Short mmCIF file of C-alpha atoms in Angstrom, two decimals:
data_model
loop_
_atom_site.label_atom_id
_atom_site.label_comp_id
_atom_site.label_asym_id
_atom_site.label_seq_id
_atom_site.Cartn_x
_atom_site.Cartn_y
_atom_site.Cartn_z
CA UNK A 139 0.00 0.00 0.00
CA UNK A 140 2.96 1.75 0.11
CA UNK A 141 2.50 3.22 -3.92
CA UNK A 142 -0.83 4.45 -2.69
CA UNK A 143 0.36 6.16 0.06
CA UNK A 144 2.96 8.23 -2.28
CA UNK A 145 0.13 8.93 -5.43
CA UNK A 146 -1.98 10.39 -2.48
CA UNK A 147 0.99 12.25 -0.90
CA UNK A 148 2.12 13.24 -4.53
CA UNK A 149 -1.52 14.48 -5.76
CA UNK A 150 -2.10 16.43 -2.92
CA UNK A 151 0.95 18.48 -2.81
CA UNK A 152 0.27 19.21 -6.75
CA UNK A 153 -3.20 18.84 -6.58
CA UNK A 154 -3.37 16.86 -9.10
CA UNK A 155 -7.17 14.77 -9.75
CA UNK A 156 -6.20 12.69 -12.29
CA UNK A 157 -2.95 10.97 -10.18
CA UNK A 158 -5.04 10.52 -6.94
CA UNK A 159 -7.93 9.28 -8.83
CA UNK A 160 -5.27 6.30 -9.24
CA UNK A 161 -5.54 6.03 -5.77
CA UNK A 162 -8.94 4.42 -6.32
CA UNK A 163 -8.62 2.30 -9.24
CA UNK A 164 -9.92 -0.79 -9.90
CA UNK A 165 -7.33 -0.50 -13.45
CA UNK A 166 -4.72 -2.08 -11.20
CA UNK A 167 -3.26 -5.41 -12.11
CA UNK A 168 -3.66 -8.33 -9.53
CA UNK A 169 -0.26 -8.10 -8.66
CA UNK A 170 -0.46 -4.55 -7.30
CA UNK A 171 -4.03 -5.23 -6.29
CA UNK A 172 -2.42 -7.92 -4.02
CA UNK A 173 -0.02 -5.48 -2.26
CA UNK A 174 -2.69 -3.18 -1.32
CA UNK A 175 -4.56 -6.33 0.02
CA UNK A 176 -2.19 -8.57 2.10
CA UNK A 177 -1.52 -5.06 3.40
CA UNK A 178 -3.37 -5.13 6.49
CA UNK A 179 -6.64 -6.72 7.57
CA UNK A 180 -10.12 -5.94 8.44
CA UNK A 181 -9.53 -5.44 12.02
CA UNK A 182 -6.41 -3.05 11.74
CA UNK A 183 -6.90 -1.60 8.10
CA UNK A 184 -7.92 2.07 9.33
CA UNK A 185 -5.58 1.79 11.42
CA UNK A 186 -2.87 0.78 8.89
CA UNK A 187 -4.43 3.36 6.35
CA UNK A 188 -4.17 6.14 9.06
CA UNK A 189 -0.97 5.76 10.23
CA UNK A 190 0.17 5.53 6.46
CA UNK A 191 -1.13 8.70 5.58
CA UNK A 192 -0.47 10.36 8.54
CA UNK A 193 3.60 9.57 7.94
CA UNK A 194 3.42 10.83 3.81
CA UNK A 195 4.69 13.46 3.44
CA UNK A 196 1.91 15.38 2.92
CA UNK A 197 0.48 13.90 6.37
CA UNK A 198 3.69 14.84 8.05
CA UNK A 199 3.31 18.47 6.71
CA UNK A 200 0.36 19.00 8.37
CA UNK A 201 -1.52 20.71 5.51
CA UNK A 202 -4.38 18.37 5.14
CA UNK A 203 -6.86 19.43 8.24
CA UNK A 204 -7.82 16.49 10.61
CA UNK A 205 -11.57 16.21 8.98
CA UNK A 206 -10.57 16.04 5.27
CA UNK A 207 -7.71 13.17 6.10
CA UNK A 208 -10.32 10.55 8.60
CA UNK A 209 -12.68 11.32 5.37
CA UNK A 210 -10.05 9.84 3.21
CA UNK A 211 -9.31 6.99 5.91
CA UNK A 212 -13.05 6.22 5.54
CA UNK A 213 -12.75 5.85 1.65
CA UNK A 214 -9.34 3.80 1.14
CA UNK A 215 -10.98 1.39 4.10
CA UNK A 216 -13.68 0.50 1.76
CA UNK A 217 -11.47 0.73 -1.14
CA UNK A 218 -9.47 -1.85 0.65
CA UNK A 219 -12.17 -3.76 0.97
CA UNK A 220 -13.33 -3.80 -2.49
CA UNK A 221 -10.09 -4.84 -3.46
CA UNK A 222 -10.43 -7.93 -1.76
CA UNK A 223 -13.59 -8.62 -3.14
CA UNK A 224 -12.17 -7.85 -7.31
CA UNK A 225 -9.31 -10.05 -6.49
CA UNK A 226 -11.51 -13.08 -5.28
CA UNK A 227 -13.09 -12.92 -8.76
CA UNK A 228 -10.22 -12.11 -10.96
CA UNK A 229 -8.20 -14.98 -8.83
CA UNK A 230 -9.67 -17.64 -10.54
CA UNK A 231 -6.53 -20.12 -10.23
CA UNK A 232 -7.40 -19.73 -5.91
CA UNK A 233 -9.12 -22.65 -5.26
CA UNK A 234 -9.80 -21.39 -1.39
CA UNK A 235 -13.11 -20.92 0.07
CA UNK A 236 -12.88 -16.81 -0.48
CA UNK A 237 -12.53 -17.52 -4.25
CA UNK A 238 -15.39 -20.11 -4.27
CA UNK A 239 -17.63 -16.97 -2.53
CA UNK A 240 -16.55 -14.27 -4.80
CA UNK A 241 -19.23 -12.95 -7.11
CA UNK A 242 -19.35 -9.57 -9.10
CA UNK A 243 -22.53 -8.42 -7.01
CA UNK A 244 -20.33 -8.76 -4.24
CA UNK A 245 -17.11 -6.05 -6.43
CA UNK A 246 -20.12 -4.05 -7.45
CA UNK A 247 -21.82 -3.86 -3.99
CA UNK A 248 -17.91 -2.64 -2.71
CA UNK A 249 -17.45 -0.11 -5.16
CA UNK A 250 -20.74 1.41 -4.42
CA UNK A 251 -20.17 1.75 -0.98
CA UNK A 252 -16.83 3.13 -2.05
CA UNK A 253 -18.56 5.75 -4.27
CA UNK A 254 -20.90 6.31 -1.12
CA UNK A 255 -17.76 7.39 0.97
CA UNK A 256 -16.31 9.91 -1.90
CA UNK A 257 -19.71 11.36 -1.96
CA UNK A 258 -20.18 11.69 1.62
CA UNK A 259 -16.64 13.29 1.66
CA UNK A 260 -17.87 16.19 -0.81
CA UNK A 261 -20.92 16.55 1.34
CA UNK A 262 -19.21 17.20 4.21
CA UNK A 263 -17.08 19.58 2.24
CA UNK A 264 -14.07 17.78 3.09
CA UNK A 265 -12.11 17.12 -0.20
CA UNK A 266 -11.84 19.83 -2.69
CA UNK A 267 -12.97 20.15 -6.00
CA UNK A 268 -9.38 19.42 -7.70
CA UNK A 269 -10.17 15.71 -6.50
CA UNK A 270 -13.29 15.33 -8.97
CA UNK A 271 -11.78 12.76 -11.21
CA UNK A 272 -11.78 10.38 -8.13
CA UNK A 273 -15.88 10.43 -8.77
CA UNK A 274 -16.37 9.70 -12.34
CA UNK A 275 -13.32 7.09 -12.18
CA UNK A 276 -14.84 5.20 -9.21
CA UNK A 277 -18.67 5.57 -10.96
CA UNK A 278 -17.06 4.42 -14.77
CA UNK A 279 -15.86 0.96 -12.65
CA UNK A 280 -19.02 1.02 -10.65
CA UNK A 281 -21.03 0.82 -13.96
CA UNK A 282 -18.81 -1.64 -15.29
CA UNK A 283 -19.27 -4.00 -12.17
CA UNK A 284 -23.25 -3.61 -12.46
CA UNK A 285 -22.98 -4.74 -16.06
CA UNK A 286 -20.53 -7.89 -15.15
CA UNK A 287 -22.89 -8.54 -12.15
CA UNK A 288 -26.08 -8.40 -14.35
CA UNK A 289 -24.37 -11.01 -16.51
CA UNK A 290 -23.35 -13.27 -14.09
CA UNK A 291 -26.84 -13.65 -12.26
CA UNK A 292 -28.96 -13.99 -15.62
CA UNK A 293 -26.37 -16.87 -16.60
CA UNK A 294 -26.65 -18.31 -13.44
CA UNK A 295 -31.13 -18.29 -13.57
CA UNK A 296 -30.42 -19.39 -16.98
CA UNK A 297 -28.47 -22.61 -16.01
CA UNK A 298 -30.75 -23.28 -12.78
CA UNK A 299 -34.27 -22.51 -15.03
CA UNK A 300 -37.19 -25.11 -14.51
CA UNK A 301 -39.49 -25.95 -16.97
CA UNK A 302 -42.24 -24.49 -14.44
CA UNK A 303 -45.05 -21.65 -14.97
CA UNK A 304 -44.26 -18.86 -12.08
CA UNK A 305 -47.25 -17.32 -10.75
CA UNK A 306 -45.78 -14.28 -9.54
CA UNK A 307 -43.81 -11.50 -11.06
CA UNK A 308 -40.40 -11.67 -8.82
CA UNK A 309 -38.94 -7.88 -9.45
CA UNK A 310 -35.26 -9.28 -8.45
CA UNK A 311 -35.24 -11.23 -11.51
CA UNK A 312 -34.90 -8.00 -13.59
CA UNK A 313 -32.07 -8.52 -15.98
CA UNK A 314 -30.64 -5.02 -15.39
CA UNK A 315 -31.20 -4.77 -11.88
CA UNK A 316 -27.55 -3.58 -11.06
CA UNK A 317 -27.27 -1.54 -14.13
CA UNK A 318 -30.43 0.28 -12.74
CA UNK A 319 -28.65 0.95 -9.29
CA UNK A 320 -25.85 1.95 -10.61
CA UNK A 321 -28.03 4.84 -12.96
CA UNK A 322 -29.19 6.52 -9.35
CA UNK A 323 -25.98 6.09 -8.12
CA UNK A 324 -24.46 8.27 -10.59
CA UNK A 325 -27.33 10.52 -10.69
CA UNK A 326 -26.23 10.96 -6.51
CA UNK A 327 -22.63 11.67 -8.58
CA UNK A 328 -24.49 14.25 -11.07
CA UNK A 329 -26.19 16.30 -8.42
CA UNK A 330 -23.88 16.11 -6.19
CA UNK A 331 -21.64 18.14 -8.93
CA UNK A 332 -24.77 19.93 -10.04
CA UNK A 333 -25.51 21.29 -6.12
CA UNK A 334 -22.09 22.69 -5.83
CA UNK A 335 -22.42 26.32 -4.72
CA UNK A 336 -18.73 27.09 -4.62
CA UNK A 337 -17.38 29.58 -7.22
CA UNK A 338 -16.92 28.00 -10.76
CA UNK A 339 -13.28 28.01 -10.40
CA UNK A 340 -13.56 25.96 -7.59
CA UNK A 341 -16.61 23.74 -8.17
CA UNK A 342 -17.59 20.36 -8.46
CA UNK A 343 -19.36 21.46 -11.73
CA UNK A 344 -15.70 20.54 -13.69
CA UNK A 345 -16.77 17.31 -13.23
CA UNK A 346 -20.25 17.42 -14.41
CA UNK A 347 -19.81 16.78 -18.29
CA UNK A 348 -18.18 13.28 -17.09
CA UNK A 349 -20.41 11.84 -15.45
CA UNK A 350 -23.58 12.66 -17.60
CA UNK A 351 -21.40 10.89 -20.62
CA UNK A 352 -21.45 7.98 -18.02
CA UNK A 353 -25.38 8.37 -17.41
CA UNK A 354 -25.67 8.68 -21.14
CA UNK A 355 -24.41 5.56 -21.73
CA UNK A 356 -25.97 3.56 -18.61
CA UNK A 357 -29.48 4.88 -19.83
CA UNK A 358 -28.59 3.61 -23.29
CA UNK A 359 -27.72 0.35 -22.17
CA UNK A 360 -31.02 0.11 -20.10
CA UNK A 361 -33.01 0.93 -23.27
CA UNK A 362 -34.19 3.95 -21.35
CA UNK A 363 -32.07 6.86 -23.59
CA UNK A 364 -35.89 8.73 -23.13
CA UNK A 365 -34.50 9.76 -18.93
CA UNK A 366 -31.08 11.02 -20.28
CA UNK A 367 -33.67 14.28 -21.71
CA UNK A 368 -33.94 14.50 -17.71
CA UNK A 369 -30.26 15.24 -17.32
CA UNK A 370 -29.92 17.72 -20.27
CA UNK A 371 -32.75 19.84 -18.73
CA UNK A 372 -31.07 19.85 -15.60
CA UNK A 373 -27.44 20.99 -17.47
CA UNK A 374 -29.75 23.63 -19.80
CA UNK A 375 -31.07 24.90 -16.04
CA UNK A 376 -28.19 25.73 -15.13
CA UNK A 377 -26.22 26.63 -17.79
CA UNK A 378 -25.30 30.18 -17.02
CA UNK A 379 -23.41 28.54 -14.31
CA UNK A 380 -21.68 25.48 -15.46
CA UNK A 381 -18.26 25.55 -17.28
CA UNK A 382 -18.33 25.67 -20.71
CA UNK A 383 -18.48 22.24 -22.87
CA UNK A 384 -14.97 23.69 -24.78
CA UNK A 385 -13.21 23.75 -21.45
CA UNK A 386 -13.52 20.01 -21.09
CA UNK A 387 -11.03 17.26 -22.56
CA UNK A 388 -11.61 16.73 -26.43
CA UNK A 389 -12.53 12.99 -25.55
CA UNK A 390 -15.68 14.54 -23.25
CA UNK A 391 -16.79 16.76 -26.04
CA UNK A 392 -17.00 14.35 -28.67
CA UNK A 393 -18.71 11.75 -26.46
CA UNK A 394 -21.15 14.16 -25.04
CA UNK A 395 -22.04 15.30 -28.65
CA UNK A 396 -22.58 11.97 -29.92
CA UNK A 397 -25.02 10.95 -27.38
CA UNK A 398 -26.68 14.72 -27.51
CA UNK A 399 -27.22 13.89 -31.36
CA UNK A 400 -28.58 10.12 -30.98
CA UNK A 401 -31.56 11.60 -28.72
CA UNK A 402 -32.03 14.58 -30.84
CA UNK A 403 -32.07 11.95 -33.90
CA UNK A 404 -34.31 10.05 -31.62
CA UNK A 405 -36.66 12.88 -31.58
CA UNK A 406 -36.82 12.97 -35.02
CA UNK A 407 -35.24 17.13 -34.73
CA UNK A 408 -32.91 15.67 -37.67
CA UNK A 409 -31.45 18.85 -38.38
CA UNK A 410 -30.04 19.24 -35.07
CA UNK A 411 -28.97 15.71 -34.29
CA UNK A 412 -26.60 16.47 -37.91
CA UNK A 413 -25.24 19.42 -36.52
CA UNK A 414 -23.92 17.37 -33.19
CA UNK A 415 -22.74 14.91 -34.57
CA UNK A 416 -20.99 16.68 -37.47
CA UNK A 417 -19.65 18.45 -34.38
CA UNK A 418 -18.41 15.18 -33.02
CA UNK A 419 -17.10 13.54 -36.34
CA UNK A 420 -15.15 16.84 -36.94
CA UNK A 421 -13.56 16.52 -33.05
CA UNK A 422 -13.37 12.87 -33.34
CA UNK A 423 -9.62 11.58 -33.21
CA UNK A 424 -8.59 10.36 -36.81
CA UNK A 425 -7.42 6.77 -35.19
CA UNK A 426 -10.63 6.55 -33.29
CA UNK A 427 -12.33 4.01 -36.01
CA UNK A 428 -14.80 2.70 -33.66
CA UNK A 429 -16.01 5.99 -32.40
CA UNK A 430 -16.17 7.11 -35.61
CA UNK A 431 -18.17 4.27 -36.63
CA UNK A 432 -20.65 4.99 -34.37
CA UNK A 433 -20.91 8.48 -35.48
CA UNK A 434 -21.52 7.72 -38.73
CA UNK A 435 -24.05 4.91 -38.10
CA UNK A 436 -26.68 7.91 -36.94
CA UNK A 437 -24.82 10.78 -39.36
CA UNK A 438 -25.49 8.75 -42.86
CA UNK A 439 -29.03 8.17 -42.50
CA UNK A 440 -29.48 12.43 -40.85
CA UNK A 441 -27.44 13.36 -44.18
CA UNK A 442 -30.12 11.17 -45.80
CA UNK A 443 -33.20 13.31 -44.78
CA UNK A 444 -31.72 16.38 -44.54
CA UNK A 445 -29.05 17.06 -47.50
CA UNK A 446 -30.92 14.03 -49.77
CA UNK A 447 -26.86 13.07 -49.70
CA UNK A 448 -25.63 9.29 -49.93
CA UNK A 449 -22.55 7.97 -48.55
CA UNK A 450 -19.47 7.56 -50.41
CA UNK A 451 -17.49 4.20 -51.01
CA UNK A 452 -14.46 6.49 -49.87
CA UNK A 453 -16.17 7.53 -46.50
CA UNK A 454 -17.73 4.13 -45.82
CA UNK A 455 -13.87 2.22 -46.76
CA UNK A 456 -12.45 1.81 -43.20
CA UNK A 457 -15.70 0.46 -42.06
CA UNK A 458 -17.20 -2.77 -42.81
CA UNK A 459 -20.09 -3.01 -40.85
CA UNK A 460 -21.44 0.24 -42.51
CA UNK A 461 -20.19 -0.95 -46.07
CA UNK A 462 -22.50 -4.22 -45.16
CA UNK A 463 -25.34 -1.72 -44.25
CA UNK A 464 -25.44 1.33 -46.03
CA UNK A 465 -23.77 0.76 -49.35
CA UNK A 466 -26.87 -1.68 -51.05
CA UNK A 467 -28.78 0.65 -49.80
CA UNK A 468 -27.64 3.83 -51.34
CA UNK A 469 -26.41 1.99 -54.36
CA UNK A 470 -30.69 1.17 -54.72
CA UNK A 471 -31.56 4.69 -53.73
CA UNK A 472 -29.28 6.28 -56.61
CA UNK A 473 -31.01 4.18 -58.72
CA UNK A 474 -34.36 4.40 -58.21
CA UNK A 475 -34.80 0.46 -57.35
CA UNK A 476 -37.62 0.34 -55.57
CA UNK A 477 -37.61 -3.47 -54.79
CA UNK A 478 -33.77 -4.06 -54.49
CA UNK A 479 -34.01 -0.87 -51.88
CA UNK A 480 -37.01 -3.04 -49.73
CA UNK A 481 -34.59 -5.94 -49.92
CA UNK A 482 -31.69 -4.71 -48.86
CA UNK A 483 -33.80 -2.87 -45.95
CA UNK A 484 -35.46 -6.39 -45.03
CA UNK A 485 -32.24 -7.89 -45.03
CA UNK A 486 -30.64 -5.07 -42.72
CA UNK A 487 -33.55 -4.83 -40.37
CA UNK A 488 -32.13 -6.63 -37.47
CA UNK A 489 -29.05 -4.76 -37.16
CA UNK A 490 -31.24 -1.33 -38.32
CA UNK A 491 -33.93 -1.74 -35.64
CA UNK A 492 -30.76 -2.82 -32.73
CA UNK A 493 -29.48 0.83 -33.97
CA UNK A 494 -32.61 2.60 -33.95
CA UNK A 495 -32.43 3.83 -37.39
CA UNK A 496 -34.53 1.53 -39.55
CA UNK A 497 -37.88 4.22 -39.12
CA UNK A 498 -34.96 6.51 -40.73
CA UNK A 499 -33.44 4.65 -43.59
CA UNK A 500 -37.52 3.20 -44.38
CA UNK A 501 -38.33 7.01 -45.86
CA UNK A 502 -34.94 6.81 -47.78
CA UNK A 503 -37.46 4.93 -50.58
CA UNK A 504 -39.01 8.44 -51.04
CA UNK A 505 -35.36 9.39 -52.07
CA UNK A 506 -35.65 6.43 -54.54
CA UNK A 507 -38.88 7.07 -55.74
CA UNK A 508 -37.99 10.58 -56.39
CA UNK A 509 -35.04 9.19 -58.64
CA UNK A 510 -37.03 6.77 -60.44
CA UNK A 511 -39.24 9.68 -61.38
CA UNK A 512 -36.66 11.87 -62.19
CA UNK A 513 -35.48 9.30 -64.61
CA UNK A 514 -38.95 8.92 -66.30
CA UNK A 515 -38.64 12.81 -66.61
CA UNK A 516 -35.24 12.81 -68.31
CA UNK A 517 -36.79 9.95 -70.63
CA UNK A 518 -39.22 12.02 -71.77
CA UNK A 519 -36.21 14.24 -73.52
CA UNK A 520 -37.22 17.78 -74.61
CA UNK A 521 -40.18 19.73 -76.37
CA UNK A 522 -40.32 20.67 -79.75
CA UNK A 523 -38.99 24.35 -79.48
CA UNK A 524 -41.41 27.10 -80.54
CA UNK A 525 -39.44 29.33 -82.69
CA UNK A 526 -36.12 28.48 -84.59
CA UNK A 527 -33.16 28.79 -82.96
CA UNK A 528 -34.57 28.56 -79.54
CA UNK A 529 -33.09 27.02 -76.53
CA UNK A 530 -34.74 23.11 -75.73
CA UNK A 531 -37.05 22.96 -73.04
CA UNK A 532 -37.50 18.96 -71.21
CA UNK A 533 -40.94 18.35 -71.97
CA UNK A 534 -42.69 19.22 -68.30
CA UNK A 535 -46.12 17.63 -69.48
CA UNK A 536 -45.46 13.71 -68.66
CA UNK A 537 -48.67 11.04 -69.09
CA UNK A 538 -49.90 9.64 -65.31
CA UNK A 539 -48.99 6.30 -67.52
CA UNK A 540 -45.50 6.71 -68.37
CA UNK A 541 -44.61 7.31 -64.37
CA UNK A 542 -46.77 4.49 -63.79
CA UNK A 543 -44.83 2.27 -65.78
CA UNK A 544 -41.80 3.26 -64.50
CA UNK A 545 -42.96 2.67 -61.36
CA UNK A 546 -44.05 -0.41 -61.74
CA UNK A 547 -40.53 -1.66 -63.14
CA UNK A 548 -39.12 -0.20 -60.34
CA UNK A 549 -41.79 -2.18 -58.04
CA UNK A 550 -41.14 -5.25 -59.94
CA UNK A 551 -45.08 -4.85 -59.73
CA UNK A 552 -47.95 -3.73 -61.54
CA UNK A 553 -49.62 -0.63 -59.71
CA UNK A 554 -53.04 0.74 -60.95
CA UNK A 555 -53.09 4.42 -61.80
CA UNK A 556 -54.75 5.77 -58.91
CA UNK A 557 -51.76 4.08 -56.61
CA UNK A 558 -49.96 5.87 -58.42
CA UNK A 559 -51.80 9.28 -58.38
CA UNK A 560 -51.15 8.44 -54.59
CA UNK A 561 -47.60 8.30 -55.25
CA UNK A 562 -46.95 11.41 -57.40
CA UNK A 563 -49.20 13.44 -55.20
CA UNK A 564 -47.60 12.33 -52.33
CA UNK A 565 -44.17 13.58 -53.73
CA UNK A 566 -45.53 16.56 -54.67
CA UNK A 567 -47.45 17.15 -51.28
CA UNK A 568 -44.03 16.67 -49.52
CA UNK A 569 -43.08 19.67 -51.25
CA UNK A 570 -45.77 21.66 -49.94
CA UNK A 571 -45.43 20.54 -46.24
CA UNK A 572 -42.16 20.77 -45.28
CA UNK A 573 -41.84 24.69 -47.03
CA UNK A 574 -43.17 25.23 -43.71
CA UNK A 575 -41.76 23.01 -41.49
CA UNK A 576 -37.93 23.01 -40.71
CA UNK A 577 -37.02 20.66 -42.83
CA UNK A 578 -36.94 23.25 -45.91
CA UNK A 579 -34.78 20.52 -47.52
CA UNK A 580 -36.87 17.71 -47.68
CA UNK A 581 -38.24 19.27 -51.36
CA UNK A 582 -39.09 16.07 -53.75
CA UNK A 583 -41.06 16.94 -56.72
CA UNK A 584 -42.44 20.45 -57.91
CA UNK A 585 -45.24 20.21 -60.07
CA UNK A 586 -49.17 19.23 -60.24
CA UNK A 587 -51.63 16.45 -61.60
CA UNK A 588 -54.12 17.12 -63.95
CA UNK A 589 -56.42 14.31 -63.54
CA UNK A 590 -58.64 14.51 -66.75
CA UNK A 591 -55.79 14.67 -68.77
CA UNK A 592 -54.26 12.16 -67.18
CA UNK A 593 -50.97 14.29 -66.78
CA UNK A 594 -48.68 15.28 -64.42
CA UNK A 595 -47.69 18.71 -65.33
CA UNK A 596 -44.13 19.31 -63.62
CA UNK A 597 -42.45 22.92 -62.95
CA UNK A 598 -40.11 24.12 -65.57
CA UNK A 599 -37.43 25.10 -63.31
CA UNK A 600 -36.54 22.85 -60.71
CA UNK A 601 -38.86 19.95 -61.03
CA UNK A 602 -37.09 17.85 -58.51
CA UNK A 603 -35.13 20.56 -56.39
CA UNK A 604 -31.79 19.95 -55.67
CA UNK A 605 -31.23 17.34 -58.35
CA UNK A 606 -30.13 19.91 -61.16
CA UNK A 607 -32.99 18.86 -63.30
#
């Protein structure tokens, strides 16, 4: 425990968060976890922990008041503690009666009392806010433990299951049930930050962008991303006195602008959840291909909607998964193949719904029927001009039958002409709509049917905005 000793010693006298958030680990390897162990034991360990802080040289000093160093006695006692418990599990060669008792309810019910402890040491306005990073290190492990725990005891009703009806609903048997302790654990963690009165320089609030990234991605795991909107409301409360996202590590930012685009993509506010995560694809570190990954997985199908933009087989090259995904797709979509665009959506749909996107990339077939039209347009080549010498104009009167049969190519199925009235006019309606919506962009088709001549009669600039035609 000696190393321990000199990290806290060390951080103190620099104040430095990030070193005596070491102090706390659970990143330790078994060897080093065992010399913090075989230390002492659990009659003597505050004892042992005093006296070794009390002879650092920070302890010896005297510049750490009495309160703030039994608060840290309090925390490396269950630290100690939890120690024992990680190395019973990770010690699977000790065939002793500890090792046959370990579990990882047992690590994750020790690291939450050690997160208990740090908290109740900011409470009592013992440690300062410099030592932040010991929170959001001890709540990242905490949330891993909850996940490993969660796993362990829904393999473990898994191998004892009976082939028996159960009468009653048993609310233990939740599959998340430690994930979901560990979410109002860190949301003590997040107000506890949030609550801090002290002057910004010297506030908890440092901390705060941390530890909703950790939230963010315990409510995602639950399936409950709907309660991080909770946490944002809180941050947008109090915004005039938090620190400013900028002021945080790059790493933060980009995380915290990922998951603030996925619920804004969530909401369907498209145009917002592009400009976040543009914001974190642009931040994003160039060798960070799974993050990047991710990014793109929500960014390709907001592009989609938004711009009417497809992604490249340049952009999509150092990623196979979206290659797999999104390149049949948009290969369909410039196209205007109809059917080969529902295939290759039926055949992505288990990995589309998983992501949340398949509601997203389903109105991408607008995008293709707008193509397929456009190509019937372009067919239709040019009216005869009026006066020699005059400059060709594309013939903007096109029979309901020739769309119809293009459409029905496309289909890879006959459609009757009042489907696809339904179809044209619901291109054309889009138009209409979203000119006063938001979502300006979303502009299909320009024109208007005339039913007893069975004609669509199509704008002569701009018939399908955006396109160049």
């Amino acid at each position: 425990m000696d190393a321990l000793f000199d990290d806290f010693s060390g951080a103190q006298k620099k104040c430095n968060g990030d070193l005596l958030s070491r102090t706390v680990t659970a990143g330790l390897t078994n060897d080093e976890l065992r010399a913090i162990w075989k230390t002492c034991n659990a009659y003597d360990v505050k004892d042992v922990i005093k006296h070794g802080l009390q002879a650092s040289d920070i302890g010896r000093s005297g510049a750490i008041p009495k309160e703030e160093l039994k608060a840290w006695v309090d925390v490396y006692a269950v630290y100690w503690k939890a120690v024992g418990e990680l190395l019973a599990v990770r010690d699977t060669s000790n065939d002793n009666r500890r090792a046959s008792q370990a579990s990882w309810a047992k690590v994750y019910e020790s690291w939450k009392e050690l997160l208990s402890a740090l908290i109740k040491g900011y409470n009592s306005s013992s440690f300062e806010s410099w030592t932040i990073p010991c929170l959001y290190v001890t709540g990242k492990y905490l949330r891993e433990f909850a996940i490993k725990a969660d796993a362990e005891k829904n393999s473990t009703q898994d191998n004892a299951a009976e082939p028996n009806f159960q009468d009653d609903f048993d609310p233990e048997a939740q599959q998340n049930h430690h994930l979901e302790d560990c979410a109002r654990q860190l949301n003590r963690v997040f107000n506890t930050c949030l609550n801090d009165r002290a002057p910004l320089e010297n506030s908890r609030k440092w901390g705060i962008y941390h530890v909703i990234n950790l939230l963010f991605k315990t409510y995602f795991k639950l399936n409950s991303a709907s309660l991080s909107k909770n946490i944002l409301k809180a941050l947008s409360a109090g915004r005039g006195d938090m620190p400013p996202l900028e002021a945080i590590p790059k790493s933060q930012q980009v995380t915290f602008k990922y998951y603030e685009g996925v619920l804004q993509f969530l909401e369907e506010d498209y145009v917002q959840a592009e400009k976040h995560l543009t914001e974190a694809w642009r931040m994003c570190h160039k060798d960070a291909t799974k993050n990047k990954e991710l990014i793109l997985t929500y960014l390709v199908p907001c592009h989609l909607l938004t711009a009417h933009t497809l992604p490249s087989k340049k952009l999509l090259e150092p990623y196979p998964r979206l290659q797999k995904l999104f390149l049949p797709l948009s290969q369909h979509i410039r196209k205007g193949e109809l059917h080969a665009f529902d295939l290759a959506l039926q055949e992505g749909e288990d990995e589309f719904v998983k992501r949340r996107i398949y509601l997203t990339l389903e109105r991408g077939r607008d995008i293709a029927l707008r193509n397929l039209l456009r190509k019937v347009f372009i067919t239709g080549g040019f009216e005869e001009p009026k006066s020699e010498g005059a400059s060709p104009l594309r013939r903007t009167r096109v029979p309901i039958a020739e769309f119809a049969a293009g459409i029905s190519l496309g289909c890879q199925e006959t459609l009757d002409n009042d489907e696809v009235e339904c179809l044209l006019a619901n291109m054309i309606y889009k138009v209409m709509t979203h000119l006063l919506t938001v979502f300006w962009t979303q502009n299909l088709m320009k024109g208007y049917i005339a039913r007893e001549r069975g004609m669509v009669v199509l704008s002569k600039s701009g018939a399908f905005p955006g396109t160049g035609i």
